[in-house]
Coordinates of C-alpha atoms and ligand atoms in Angstrom, one line a residue:
M161 CA 0.0 0.0 0.0
C162 CA 1.1 3.6 -0.2
G163 CA 4.6 4.4 1.1
I164 CA 6.0 7.6 2.7
V165 CA 9.6 8.7 3.0
G166 CA 11.1 11.9 4.2
Y167 CA 14.6 13.4 5.0
V168 CA 16.0 16.4 6.7
G169 CA 19.8 16.8 7.2
R170 CA 23.0 17.8 5.6
Q171 CA 23.1 15.3 2.7
Q172 CA 21.3 15.7 -0.6
A173 CA 17.8 14.4 0.0
A174 CA 16.9 13.0 -3.4
P175 CA 19.1 9.9 -3.5
I176 CA 18.0 9.0 0.1
L177 CA 14.3 9.5 -0.8
L178 CA 14.7 7.4 -4.0
S179 CA 16.4 4.6 -2.2
G180 CA 13.7 4.6 0.5
L181 CA 11.0 4.5 -2.1
R182 CA 12.8 1.5 -3.7
R183 CA 12.6 -0.3 -0.4
L184 CA 8.9 0.4 -0.3
E185 CA 8.2 -0.9 -3.8
Y186 CA 7.3 -4.3 -2.5
R187 CA 4.2 -2.9 -0.8
G188 CA 2.6 -2.3 -4.2
Y189 CA 1.9 1.1 -5.9
D190 CA 0.9 2.6 -9.2
S191 CA 2.5 6.1 -9.2
A192 CA 5.4 7.8 -7.4
G193 CA 6.7 11.3 -6.6
L194 CA 9.2 13.5 -4.8
A195 CA 9.2 17.1 -3.4
L196 CA 12.4 18.8 -2.6
V197 CA 13.0 22.1 -0.7
G198 CA 15.7 23.9 -2.6
K199 CA 17.1 27.5 -2.6
G200 CA 14.6 28.5 -5.3
G201 CA 11.6 27.1 -3.5
L202 CA 9.7 23.8 -3.7
K203 CA 10.3 21.4 -6.6
L204 CA 7.9 18.6 -7.4
Y205 CA 8.4 15.5 -9.6
K206 CA 5.6 13.0 -10.1
A207 CA 4.9 10.2 -12.5
E208 CA 2.3 7.4 -13.0
G209 CA 3.7 3.9 -13.0
K210 CA 6.8 2.5 -11.4
L211 CA 9.8 4.3 -10.0
A212 CA 11.6 3.9 -13.3
Q213 CA 9.0 6.3 -14.8
L214 CA 9.7 8.9 -12.1
E215 CA 13.5 8.6 -12.6
K216 CA 13.1 9.2 -16.3
I217 CA 11.7 12.7 -15.6
L218 CA 14.2 13.7 -12.9
P219 CA 16.8 16.3 -13.8
K220 CA 20.5 15.3 -13.3
R221 CA 20.9 17.8 -10.5
L222 CA 18.4 17.7 -7.7
P223 CA 19.6 20.1 -5.0
G224 CA 17.8 20.1 -1.6
V225 CA 18.6 18.8 1.9
V226 CA 14.9 18.4 2.9
G227 CA 12.3 16.5 1.0
V228 CA 9.5 13.9 1.0
G229 CA 8.6 11.1 -1.3
H230 CA 5.7 8.8 -1.9
T231 CA 4.5 5.6 -3.7
R232 CA 0.8 5.7 -4.2
W233 CA -1.7 2.8 -4.4
A234 CA -4.8 4.5 -5.9
T235 CA -7.9 4.8 -3.8
H236 CA -9.5 8.2 -4.6
G237 CA -8.8 9.0 -8.2
E238 CA -7.0 7.0 -10.9
P239 CA -3.2 6.4 -10.9
T240 CA -2.2 9.5 -13.0
D241 CA 0.6 12.0 -12.8
A242 CA -1.8 14.6 -11.4
N243 CA -3.1 12.3 -8.7
A244 CA 0.4 11.1 -7.6
H245 CA 1.8 12.5 -4.4
P246 CA 3.3 14.9 -3.2
H247 CA 0.4 17.4 -3.3
C248 CA 0.8 21.1 -3.0
D249 CA -1.3 24.2 -2.2
P250 CA -2.0 26.5 -5.2
E251 CA 1.0 28.8 -4.4
G252 CA 3.4 25.8 -4.2
R253 CA 4.4 26.6 -0.7
V254 CA 3.6 23.4 1.1
A255 CA 4.0 19.8 -0.1
I256 CA 2.5 16.8 1.6
V257 CA 2.6 13.1 1.2
H258 CA -0.3 11.2 2.7
N259 CA -1.3 7.6 3.4
G260 CA -4.8 6.9 4.6
I261 CA -8.2 8.3 3.7
V262 CA -9.7 11.7 4.4
E263 CA -13.3 10.8 4.9
N264 CA -14.7 14.3 4.9
S265 CA -12.6 15.4 1.9
V266 CA -15.7 16.1 -0.2
E267 CA -17.0 18.7 2.3
L268 CA -13.6 20.2 2.9
R269 CA -12.9 20.5 -0.8
A270 CA -16.3 22.2 -1.4
R271 CA -15.5 24.6 1.4
L272 CA -12.1 25.4 0.1
Q273 CA -13.4 25.8 -3.5
A274 CA -16.0 28.2 -2.2
D275 CA -13.0 30.3 -0.9
G276 CA -11.4 30.3 -4.4
H277 CA -9.1 27.3 -4.1
V278 CA -8.4 25.5 -7.3
F279 CA -7.5 21.8 -7.1
A280 CA -5.0 20.0 -9.3
S281 CA -6.0 16.4 -8.5
E282 CA -9.0 14.2 -7.8
T283 CA -7.4 13.0 -4.5
D284 CA -8.7 13.3 -1.0
S285 CA -5.2 14.0 0.1
E286 CA -4.8 17.4 -1.7
V287 CA -7.2 19.1 0.7
I288 CA -4.6 18.6 3.5
A289 CA -2.0 20.7 1.6
H290 CA -4.6 23.4 1.0
L291 CA -5.7 23.4 4.6
I292 CA -2.1 23.7 5.9
A293 CA -1.2 26.5 3.5
S294 CA -4.4 28.5 4.2
S295 CA -3.9 28.4 8.0
S296 CA -3.0 31.8 9.6
K297 CA -0.9 30.2 12.3
A298 CA 2.8 31.2 12.6
T299 CA 4.7 27.9 12.4
L300 CA 4.4 24.8 10.2
E301 CA 3.8 22.7 13.3
Q302 CA 0.8 24.9 14.3
R303 CA -0.6 25.0 10.8
V304 CA -0.3 21.2 10.4
R305 CA -2.1 20.7 13.8
E306 CA -4.8 23.1 12.8
A307 CA -5.4 21.3 9.5
L308 CA -5.4 17.8 11.1
L309 CA -8.0 18.9 13.7
V310 CA -10.6 19.4 11.0
I311 CA -9.8 16.1 9.1
E312 CA -11.8 13.0 9.7
G313 CA -10.3 9.7 8.7
T314 CA -6.9 8.1 8.8
Y315 CA -3.5 9.5 8.0
G316 CA 0.2 9.2 8.0
I317 CA 1.6 12.4 6.6
A318 CA 4.9 14.2 6.1
V319 CA 4.9 17.9 5.3
V320 CA 7.6 20.3 4.0
D321 CA 7.2 24.1 3.7
W322 CA 9.7 26.2 1.7
E323 CA 9.2 29.1 4.0
Q324 CA 10.5 26.9 6.9
P325 CA 13.1 24.9 4.9
G326 CA 15.0 23.2 7.8
Q327 CA 12.0 21.3 9.0
L328 CA 9.8 18.3 8.3
V329 CA 6.5 17.9 10.2
V330 CA 4.9 14.4 10.4
A331 CA 1.8 13.0 12.0
R332 CA -0.1 9.8 12.3
N333 CA -3.6 8.6 12.9
G334 CA -4.2 5.0 11.7
S335 CA -1.3 4.8 9.2
P336 CA 2.2 4.1 10.3
V337 CA 4.9 6.8 10.6
I338 CA 8.3 5.8 11.9
L339 CA 11.1 8.3 12.6
G340 CA 14.8 7.3 12.0
V341 CA 17.3 9.1 14.1
G342 CA 20.7 9.7 12.4
D343 CA 23.8 11.8 13.1
K344 CA 22.7 15.4 12.4
E345 CA 20.0 14.1 10.2
M346 CA 16.5 12.7 10.5
F347 CA 14.6 10.2 8.3
V348 CA 11.0 9.3 8.2
A349 CA 9.2 6.4 6.6
S350 CA 5.9 4.4 6.7
D351 CA 7.9 1.2 7.0
V352 CA 11.1 0.4 8.9
S353 CA 12.5 -1.3 5.8
A354 CA 13.1 2.1 4.2
L355 CA 15.2 3.3 7.2
V356 CA 17.5 0.4 8.1
R357 CA 20.0 1.3 5.4
Y358 CA 20.6 4.6 7.2
T359 CA 19.9 4.0 10.9
R360 CA 18.7 1.4 13.4
Q361 CA 17.4 4.0 15.9
V362 CA 13.7 4.4 15.3
V363 CA 10.7 5.9 17.0
H364 CA 7.2 4.7 16.2
L365 CA 4.5 7.4 16.4
D366 CA 1.2 6.6 18.0
D367 CA -2.2 7.6 16.7
R368 CA -2.9 11.3 17.1
E369 CA 0.7 12.0 17.6
M370 CA 3.0 14.3 15.6
A371 CA 6.6 15.1 15.4
V372 CA 8.8 18.0 14.3
L373 CA 12.0 16.9 12.7
A374 CA 15.2 19.0 12.1
P375 CA 18.8 18.0 11.4
D376 CA 19.7 18.2 15.1
G377 CA 16.8 16.1 16.4
F378 CA 13.1 15.7 16.9
R379 CA 10.2 16.5 19.2
T380 CA 7.1 14.4 19.6
L381 CA 3.8 15.7 20.8
T382 CA 0.1 14.9 20.8
L383 CA -2.3 16.7 18.5
D384 CA -3.4 18.5 21.6
D385 CA 0.1 19.9 21.9
Q386 CA 1.2 17.8 24.9
P387 CA 4.9 16.6 24.7
T388 CA 5.2 12.8 24.5
D389 CA 9.1 12.7 24.7
K390 CA 9.5 9.5 22.8
Q391 CA 12.9 7.8 23.0
P392 CA 14.4 5.9 20.1
L393 CA 14.5 2.0 20.1
T394 CA 17.1 -0.1 18.3
V395 CA 15.7 -2.4 15.6
S396 CA 17.6 -5.6 14.9
L397 CA 16.7 -5.8 11.2
S398 CA 19.6 -5.5 8.8
S399 CA 19.6 -4.0 5.3
E400 CA 20.5 -7.4 3.8
S401 CA 17.2 -8.9 5.1
F402 CA 15.6 -6.9 2.3
D403 CA 17.9 -8.3 -0.5
K404 CA 17.1 -11.2 -2.8
G405 CA 20.2 -13.1 -1.7
G406 CA 20.8 -14.8 -5.0
F407 CA 17.2 -15.8 -5.7
E408 CA 15.4 -14.3 -8.7
H409 CA 12.3 -13.4 -6.7
F410 CA 11.8 -12.5 -3.0
L411 CA 8.9 -15.0 -3.0
H412 CA 11.2 -17.8 -3.9
K413 CA 13.8 -16.8 -1.3
E414 CA 11.0 -16.6 1.3
I415 CA 9.7 -20.1 0.5
H416 CA 13.3 -21.4 1.0
E417 CA 13.7 -19.5 4.2
Q418 CA 11.0 -21.4 5.9
P419 CA 13.1 -24.0 7.6
D420 CA 15.2 -21.3 9.3
A421 CA 12.2 -19.1 9.9
C422 CA 10.5 -22.0 11.7
S423 CA 13.6 -22.6 13.8
R424 CA 13.5 -18.9 14.9
T425 CA 9.8 -19.2 15.8
L426 CA 10.5 -22.2 17.9
R427 CA 13.8 -20.9 19.5
G428 CA 13.7 -20.8 23.3
R429 CA 10.0 -21.7 23.4
L430 CA 10.0 -25.5 24.0
D431 CA 10.2 -26.7 27.5
R432 CA 11.5 -30.3 27.8
Q433 CA 11.1 -30.4 31.6
F434 CA 7.3 -30.0 31.5
N435 CA 6.8 -31.0 27.8
T436 CA 5.1 -27.8 27.0
A437 CA 5.7 -24.5 25.2
K438 CA 6.9 -21.3 26.9
L439 CA 5.2 -18.2 25.6
G440 CA 6.4 -15.3 27.7
G441 CA 4.5 -12.7 25.7
L442 CA 1.0 -14.0 26.3
E443 CA 0.5 -12.1 29.6
L444 CA -1.8 -15.0 30.7
A445 CA -1.3 -17.0 33.8
P446 CA -2.3 -20.7 33.8
R447 CA -5.3 -19.7 35.9
D448 CA -6.4 -17.3 33.1
L449 CA -6.0 -20.1 30.6
L450 CA -8.2 -22.4 32.6
D451 CA -11.0 -19.8 32.4
I452 CA -11.1 -19.7 28.6
R453 CA -14.3 -21.2 27.3
R454 CA -13.9 -20.4 23.7
I455 CA -11.3 -19.0 21.3
R456 CA -11.9 -16.9 18.2
I457 CA -9.2 -16.1 15.7
L458 CA -9.4 -13.1 13.4
G459 CA -7.3 -12.0 10.4
C460 CA -7.5 -11.0 6.7
G461 CA -6.6 -13.0 3.6
S462 CA -3.8 -15.6 4.2
A463 CA -3.6 -14.5 7.9
Y464 CA -7.3 -15.6 8.2
Y465 CA -6.5 -18.9 6.5
A466 CA -3.5 -19.4 8.9
G467 CA -6.1 -18.8 11.7
L468 CA -8.4 -21.5 10.3
V469 CA -5.5 -24.0 10.4
G470 CA -4.7 -22.7 13.9
A471 CA -8.3 -23.1 15.1
H472 CA -8.3 -26.7 14.0
M473 CA -5.0 -27.3 15.9
I474 CA -6.2 -25.6 19.1
E475 CA -9.5 -27.4 19.1
T476 CA -8.0 -30.8 18.4
L477 CA -5.3 -30.5 21.1
T478 CA -7.1 -28.6 23.8
R479 CA -10.8 -29.4 23.2
V480 CA -11.6 -25.8 23.7
P481 CA -14.0 -24.7 20.9
C482 CA -12.1 -22.5 18.5
D483 CA -13.0 -20.9 15.2
A484 CA -11.7 -18.3 12.8
E485 CA -13.4 -15.4 11.0
P486 CA -12.3 -12.7 8.6
A487 CA -11.5 -9.6 10.7
A488 CA -13.5 -7.2 8.6
E489 CA -16.7 -9.3 8.7
F490 CA -16.3 -9.7 12.5
R491 CA -16.0 -6.0 13.2
Y492 CA -19.0 -5.0 11.1
R493 CA -21.4 -7.4 12.5
N494 CA -21.6 -5.9 16.0
P495 CA -20.1 -9.0 17.6
V496 CA -21.0 -10.1 21.1
I497 CA -17.8 -10.0 23.2
E498 CA -17.8 -12.4 26.2
K499 CA -15.4 -12.3 29.1
D500 CA -14.4 -16.0 28.9
V501 CA -13.7 -15.9 25.2
L502 CA -10.1 -15.3 24.1
Y503 CA -9.6 -13.4 20.8
I504 CA -6.4 -13.9 18.8
V505 CA -5.6 -11.8 15.7
V506 CA -3.1 -12.8 13.1
S507 CA -1.1 -10.2 11.0
Q508 CA 2.2 -10.4 9.3
S509 CA 2.6 -6.7 8.9
G510 CA 0.8 -5.7 12.1
E511 CA -0.7 -2.8 10.2
T512 CA -3.7 -4.3 8.4
F513 CA -6.5 -1.7 9.0
D514 CA -9.4 -4.2 9.3
T515 CA -7.5 -6.4 11.7
L516 CA -6.5 -3.4 13.9
A517 CA -10.1 -2.2 13.9
A518 CA -11.2 -5.7 15.0
V519 CA -8.7 -5.5 17.9
Q520 CA -10.1 -2.1 18.9
E521 CA -13.7 -3.3 18.7
V522 CA -13.0 -6.3 21.0
Q523 CA -11.0 -4.1 23.5
R524 CA -13.7 -1.4 23.5
K525 CA -16.2 -4.0 24.6
G526 CA -14.0 -5.3 27.4
G527 CA -12.5 -8.4 25.6
R528 CA -8.9 -9.6 25.7
V529 CA -6.9 -9.9 22.4
L530 CA -3.6 -11.6 21.7
G531 CA -1.6 -10.9 18.6
V532 CA 0.2 -13.4 16.3
V533 CA 2.4 -10.8 14.5
N534 CA 5.6 -10.8 12.5
A535 CA 6.5 -7.1 12.5
V536 CA 8.0 -6.2 15.9
G537 CA 6.7 -2.9 17.3
S538 CA 3.9 -2.7 14.7
T539 CA 0.6 -1.0 15.5
I540 CA -1.3 -4.3 16.0
A541 CA 1.5 -5.7 18.2
R542 CA 1.4 -2.6 20.3
Q543 CA -2.3 -2.5 20.5
C544 CA -2.8 -6.2 21.6
D545 CA -2.9 -7.3 25.3
G546 CA -0.2 -9.8 24.7
G547 CA 0.9 -12.2 21.9
I548 CA 3.4 -14.2 20.0
Y549 CA 6.0 -12.7 17.7
L550 CA 6.8 -14.9 14.7
H551 CA 10.5 -13.9 14.2
A552 CA 10.1 -15.0 10.6
G553 CA 12.2 -12.1 9.4
P554 CA 11.0 -9.4 6.9
E555 CA 8.6 -10.7 4.2
V556 CA 9.0 -8.6 1.1
S557 CA 7.0 -10.4 -1.5
V558 CA 3.4 -9.3 -1.5
A559 CA 2.2 -12.9 -1.3
S560 CA 2.7 -14.4 2.2
T561 CA 4.6 -17.7 2.4
K562 CA 7.0 -17.9 5.4
T563 CA 4.7 -15.8 7.6
F564 CA 1.7 -18.1 6.8
T565 CA 3.8 -21.1 7.9
C566 CA 5.2 -19.3 11.0
S567 CA 1.8 -18.1 12.0
V568 CA 0.5 -21.7 11.9
L569 CA 3.6 -22.8 13.9
A570 CA 2.8 -20.1 16.5
F571 CA -0.7 -21.6 16.8
A572 CA 0.8 -25.0 17.3
L573 CA 3.0 -23.6 20.1
F574 CA -0.1 -22.0 21.7
A575 CA -2.1 -25.2 21.4
L576 CA 0.7 -27.1 23.1
H577 CA 0.9 -24.6 25.9
L578 CA -2.9 -24.4 26.4
G579 CA -3.3 -28.1 26.0
R580 CA -0.7 -28.9 28.6
V581 CA -2.4 -26.6 31.1
R582 CA -5.7 -28.4 30.4
D583 CA -5.9 -31.8 28.8
I584 CA -3.0 -33.3 27.0
S585 CA -0.5 -35.6 28.8
P586 CA 3.2 -35.1 29.2
G587 CA 3.7 -38.0 26.8
V588 CA 1.7 -36.4 24.1
G589 CA 3.5 -33.1 24.9
R590 CA 6.9 -34.8 24.4
R591 CA 5.8 -36.3 21.1
L592 CA 4.6 -32.9 19.8
I593 CA 7.9 -31.3 20.8
D594 CA 9.9 -33.9 19.0
A595 CA 7.7 -33.4 15.9
L596 CA 8.0 -29.6 16.1
L597 CA 11.8 -29.9 16.2
A598 CA 11.8 -32.2 13.2
L599 CA 9.8 -29.8 11.0
P600 CA 12.7 -27.7 9.7
D601 CA 14.6 -30.7 8.3
Q602 CA 11.4 -32.1 6.9
M603 CA 10.7 -28.8 5.1
R604 CA 14.3 -29.0 3.7
E605 CA 13.4 -32.4 2.3
I606 CA 10.3 -31.1 0.6
L607 CA 12.2 -28.1 -0.9
A608 CA 14.8 -30.5 -2.2
G609 CA 12.1 -32.0 -4.4
E610 CA 11.3 -28.6 -6.0
A611 CA 12.2 -29.6 -9.5
A612 CA 9.5 -32.3 -9.7
I613 CA 6.9 -29.9 -8.3
A614 CA 7.9 -27.2 -10.8
E615 CA 7.4 -29.8 -13.6
I616 CA 3.9 -30.5 -12.3
A617 CA 3.0 -26.8 -12.1
R618 CA 4.2 -26.3 -15.7
E619 CA 2.3 -29.3 -17.1
F620 CA -1.0 -29.2 -15.1
L621 CA -1.5 -25.6 -13.9
A622 CA 0.3 -23.0 -16.1
P623 CA -1.6 -24.0 -19.3
R624 CA -5.1 -23.8 -17.7
S625 CA -7.4 -20.9 -16.9
N626 CA -9.2 -22.5 -13.9
A627 CA -8.3 -24.9 -11.1
F628 CA -10.0 -26.4 -8.0
Y629 CA -8.3 -26.8 -4.7
I630 CA -9.9 -29.2 -2.2
G631 CA -9.3 -30.8 1.2
R632 CA -11.1 -31.8 4.3
A633 CA -10.9 -30.3 7.8
S634 CA -7.5 -28.4 8.1
S635 CA -6.6 -29.5 4.6
Y636 CA -9.6 -27.4 3.4
A637 CA -8.0 -24.4 5.1
L638 CA -4.8 -25.3 3.2
A639 CA -6.8 -25.5 0.0
L640 CA -8.0 -22.0 0.5
E641 CA -4.5 -20.8 1.0
G642 CA -3.2 -22.8 -2.0
A643 CA -5.9 -21.3 -4.2
Q644 CA -5.2 -17.9 -2.9
K645 CA -1.4 -18.2 -3.8
L646 CA -2.2 -19.4 -7.3
K647 CA -4.7 -16.6 -7.9
E648 CA -2.4 -13.9 -6.5
I649 CA 0.7 -14.6 -8.3
S650 CA -0.2 -16.5 -11.5
Y651 CA -3.6 -14.9 -12.1
I652 CA -5.1 -18.3 -12.8
H653 CA -8.6 -18.5 -11.5
A654 CA -8.7 -21.0 -8.6
E655 CA -11.5 -21.9 -6.2
A656 CA -11.2 -23.8 -3.0
Y657 CA -13.9 -26.1 -1.6
P658 CA -14.2 -28.6 1.2
A659 CA -13.8 -31.9 -0.6
S660 CA -17.2 -33.0 0.7
E661 CA -18.9 -30.0 -1.1
L662 CA -17.7 -30.9 -4.6
K663 CA -20.6 -33.1 -5.4
H664 CA -23.0 -30.4 -4.2
G665 CA -22.3 -28.1 -7.1
P666 CA -18.7 -27.4 -8.3
L667 CA -18.4 -30.9 -9.8
A668 CA -20.4 -29.6 -12.8
L669 CA -17.2 -27.7 -13.8
V670 CA -14.8 -30.6 -13.4
S671 CA -13.5 -31.6 -16.9
P672 CA -10.1 -32.4 -18.6
E673 CA -9.5 -28.6 -18.8
T674 CA -9.9 -28.0 -15.0
P675 CA -7.2 -29.6 -12.8
T676 CA -7.9 -30.2 -9.1
V677 CA -5.2 -29.9 -6.5
M678 CA -6.2 -32.1 -3.6
V679 CA -4.6 -32.0 -0.1
V680 CA -5.1 -35.5 1.0
P681 CA -3.0 -36.7 4.0
H682 CA -3.1 -40.2 5.2
D683 CA -5.3 -39.4 8.1
D684 CA -8.7 -40.6 9.5
L685 CA -10.5 -39.0 6.6
L686 CA -8.5 -40.8 3.9
D687 CA -11.3 -43.2 2.9
K688 CA -13.7 -40.3 2.4
S689 CA -11.2 -38.4 0.3
L690 CA -10.7 -41.4 -1.9
S691 CA -14.4 -41.3 -2.9
T692 CA -13.9 -37.6 -3.9
L693 CA -10.9 -38.5 -6.0
E694 CA -13.0 -41.1 -7.8
E695 CA -15.7 -38.6 -8.5
I696 CA -13.2 -36.3 -10.2
R697 CA -11.5 -39.1 -12.1
T698 CA -14.8 -40.3 -13.5
R699 CA -15.2 -36.8 -15.0
R700 CA -11.7 -37.0 -16.4
G701 CA -10.5 -34.1 -14.3
P702 CA -6.7 -34.0 -13.9
I703 CA -5.7 -34.6 -10.2
I704 CA -2.6 -33.3 -8.4
A705 CA -2.5 -35.0 -5.0
I706 CA -0.4 -33.7 -2.1
T707 CA -0.2 -36.6 0.2
H708 CA 1.9 -38.8 2.4
P709 CA 4.2 -41.6 1.2
G710 CA 2.0 -44.7 1.1
A711 CA 4.5 -47.5 1.0
D712 CA 1.9 -50.1 1.1
D713 CA -1.1 -47.9 0.4
R714 CA -1.1 -46.8 -3.3
R715 CA -4.8 -45.8 -3.2
V716 CA -4.1 -42.0 -3.6
A717 CA -1.2 -42.5 -6.0
D718 CA -3.2 -44.8 -8.2
R719 CA -6.0 -42.3 -8.6
A720 CA -4.0 -39.1 -9.2
D721 CA -2.3 -37.8 -12.4
A722 CA 0.5 -36.3 -10.4
V723 CA 1.6 -37.0 -6.8
I724 CA 3.6 -34.9 -4.4
E725 CA 4.6 -36.7 -1.3
V726 CA 5.6 -34.9 1.9
P727 CA 7.0 -36.5 5.1
R728 CA 4.6 -37.3 7.9
S729 CA 4.5 -35.4 11.2
E730 CA 2.1 -35.7 14.1
S731 CA -1.2 -35.6 12.4
V732 CA -2.2 -32.2 13.9
L733 CA 1.1 -30.7 12.6
D734 CA 0.9 -32.1 9.0
P735 CA -0.5 -28.8 7.6
L736 CA 2.8 -27.2 8.2
L737 CA 4.4 -29.5 5.7
L738 CA 1.5 -30.1 3.3
N739 CA 1.4 -26.4 2.5
L740 CA 4.9 -26.1 1.0
P741 CA 4.1 -27.9 -2.3
L742 CA 1.1 -25.6 -2.7
Q743 CA 3.5 -22.6 -2.5
L744 CA 5.9 -24.1 -5.0
L745 CA 3.1 -25.0 -7.4
A746 CA 1.8 -21.4 -7.4
Y747 CA 5.3 -20.0 -7.8
H748 CA 6.3 -22.2 -10.7
A749 CA 3.0 -21.7 -12.5
A750 CA 3.6 -17.9 -12.2
V751 CA 7.2 -18.2 -13.4
A752 CA 6.0 -20.2 -16.4
L753 CA 3.5 -17.5 -17.2
G754 CA 6.1 -14.7 -16.8
R755 CA 4.1 -12.9 -14.0
D756 CA 5.3 -10.0 -11.8
I757 CA 5.7 -12.4 -8.9
D758 CA 6.8 -10.1 -6.1
Q759 CA 4.4 -7.3 -6.9
P760 CA 1.2 -8.8 -8.4
R761 CA -1.1 -6.4 -10.1
N762 CA -3.7 -4.6 -7.9
L763 CA -2.3 -5.9 -4.7
A764 CA -0.4 -4.3 -1.8
K765 CA 1.7 -5.9 0.9
S766 CA 0.1 -4.1 3.8
V767 CA -3.5 -3.0 3.5
T768 CA -3.7 0.0 5.7
V769 CA -7.1 1.3 4.4
E770 CA -10.6 -0.1 4.9
Ligands
AGP49 C1 -1.5 -13.1 1.2 O1 -0.6 -13.7 0.3 C2 -1.8 -11.7 1.1 N1 -0.6 -10.9 1.1 C3 -2.9 -11.1 2.0 O2 -4.0 -12.0 1.9 C4 -2.5 -10.9 3.5 O3 -2.3 -12.1 4.1 C5 -3.5 -10.1 4.2 O4 -3.7 -8.8 3.5 C6 -3.2 -9.8 5.6 O5 -2.0 -9.2 5.8 P1 -1.4 -9.1 7.2 O6 -0.9 -10.5 7.6 O7 -0.2 -8.2 7.1 O8 -2.4 -8.6 8.2

């Protein structure tokens, strides 16, 4: 989603802003721009399309030690040069970059137009520049504050003013703004990835907080003008985490990082003495865990699907009823919040607007929310009452892979922890720990078989326009995730169904032209799944089965056109392994079709708007 960068210091701002915008490319965008404060005033450069388009229109010399930059993912107004940020007031005095949505922009625009303001774009954001420039207050800080007090909606903004050239003013309400503290220079970005090349000292702004940045430091204060005196924190991410490391695509690298990422999620969290998991961040004592009557998991997209798999694990191991629901649906249906229900939200970025709003809805009604989050210090992580960090490392590709896996793994740890407080025996706990520790090597084994999976993707998926993904119980959740991956990065239409539902409708579309990917582990439901395989075979639908090695049971292999075998784990942990071939199938189908794998069309990495 949209990205913000800003700089004030002694170096030339343009190369720093451009390198920051490059780092933010992965979030998805359709236009980009820069504003620099130079001796002659404010200079603006904006272009529809990718950063390469912007670079084409930039002059060789770009003087200015203060500036802001933006990558825009269109919401209000098409992706055109005029709608690209930064936006200015009519006199070209103030330039702003904005993430979020100004909900009362129509009324504000009408009011400003009645006062003679002429607008250059169709965006909601432009009103902010006009409001700031038309304020009669003396300082930029005061004028920004005055403007923000009449704005309804969400924002992360950075503002420069050529009449106060040594300053950058930023503010946040619902869209992330992070300050980077350098040596006689300050940076700002909407995502820490754009800062780590220059500094590891960062300050996360909170909602309704603003900051005034100058080369010699910063001040943070609330919108009501109360100092907040934030101190910088040190982030551990390195700049290399955002490189492709020899892979052609971030997605491919991230698929291959899964064994190590899982080891990091597990590190220090397994307790051999009591055969349980240690989860220090939960902020829940065993007595609190005994009081839980039900668990509800919330998230969006793949995070929701990870929650569905997690719900199955938790319910199976703990016998506490558990289900998952899309966060946006939950928050809009006026949910009943009960004291003995535990809510868990899942979010890789920790910035997804709908998920954050669901957390706030639960808390507002007195409920307790835990977060399963990858991005340390993110808004959702800070908003939750406790939680589990994934430690998966930065995920750059828009489509989630390693963070899906690590989220499911975090649920497995939680299920073990809760299960050992309640129902499961030390013996079962010990078996689960052994199985968890074996997962990274089992994942390496699956990844070593990539060539054969790539061949299947090229033969069965890449040439087709449609595919079905099916499974039962937690394998149905994997089918949803597998279909999502294929859709997102290859643009092949894929639909997921519970295997049992196929004969209630979708079977009408099964034909030699429509392959079915079936997740079919050798579990208690195998006999049922075999009947479904027969139904598809009878209609001559090609079948790709992701299954377990059946040394003396060839029933799946004999019915499928292509078979991908994964090692067995404890049955409840099998989804962690069965999912990897689904990722590789989607990746290789997308490669065969020449897609823009890391930045699929229309999508953004972090969806910070409703
Ligand atoms: C998955 O491949 C997508 N990138 C998307 O569905 C994503 O999982 C969803 O937008 C939620 O993002 P979050 O985990 O950052 O909250």
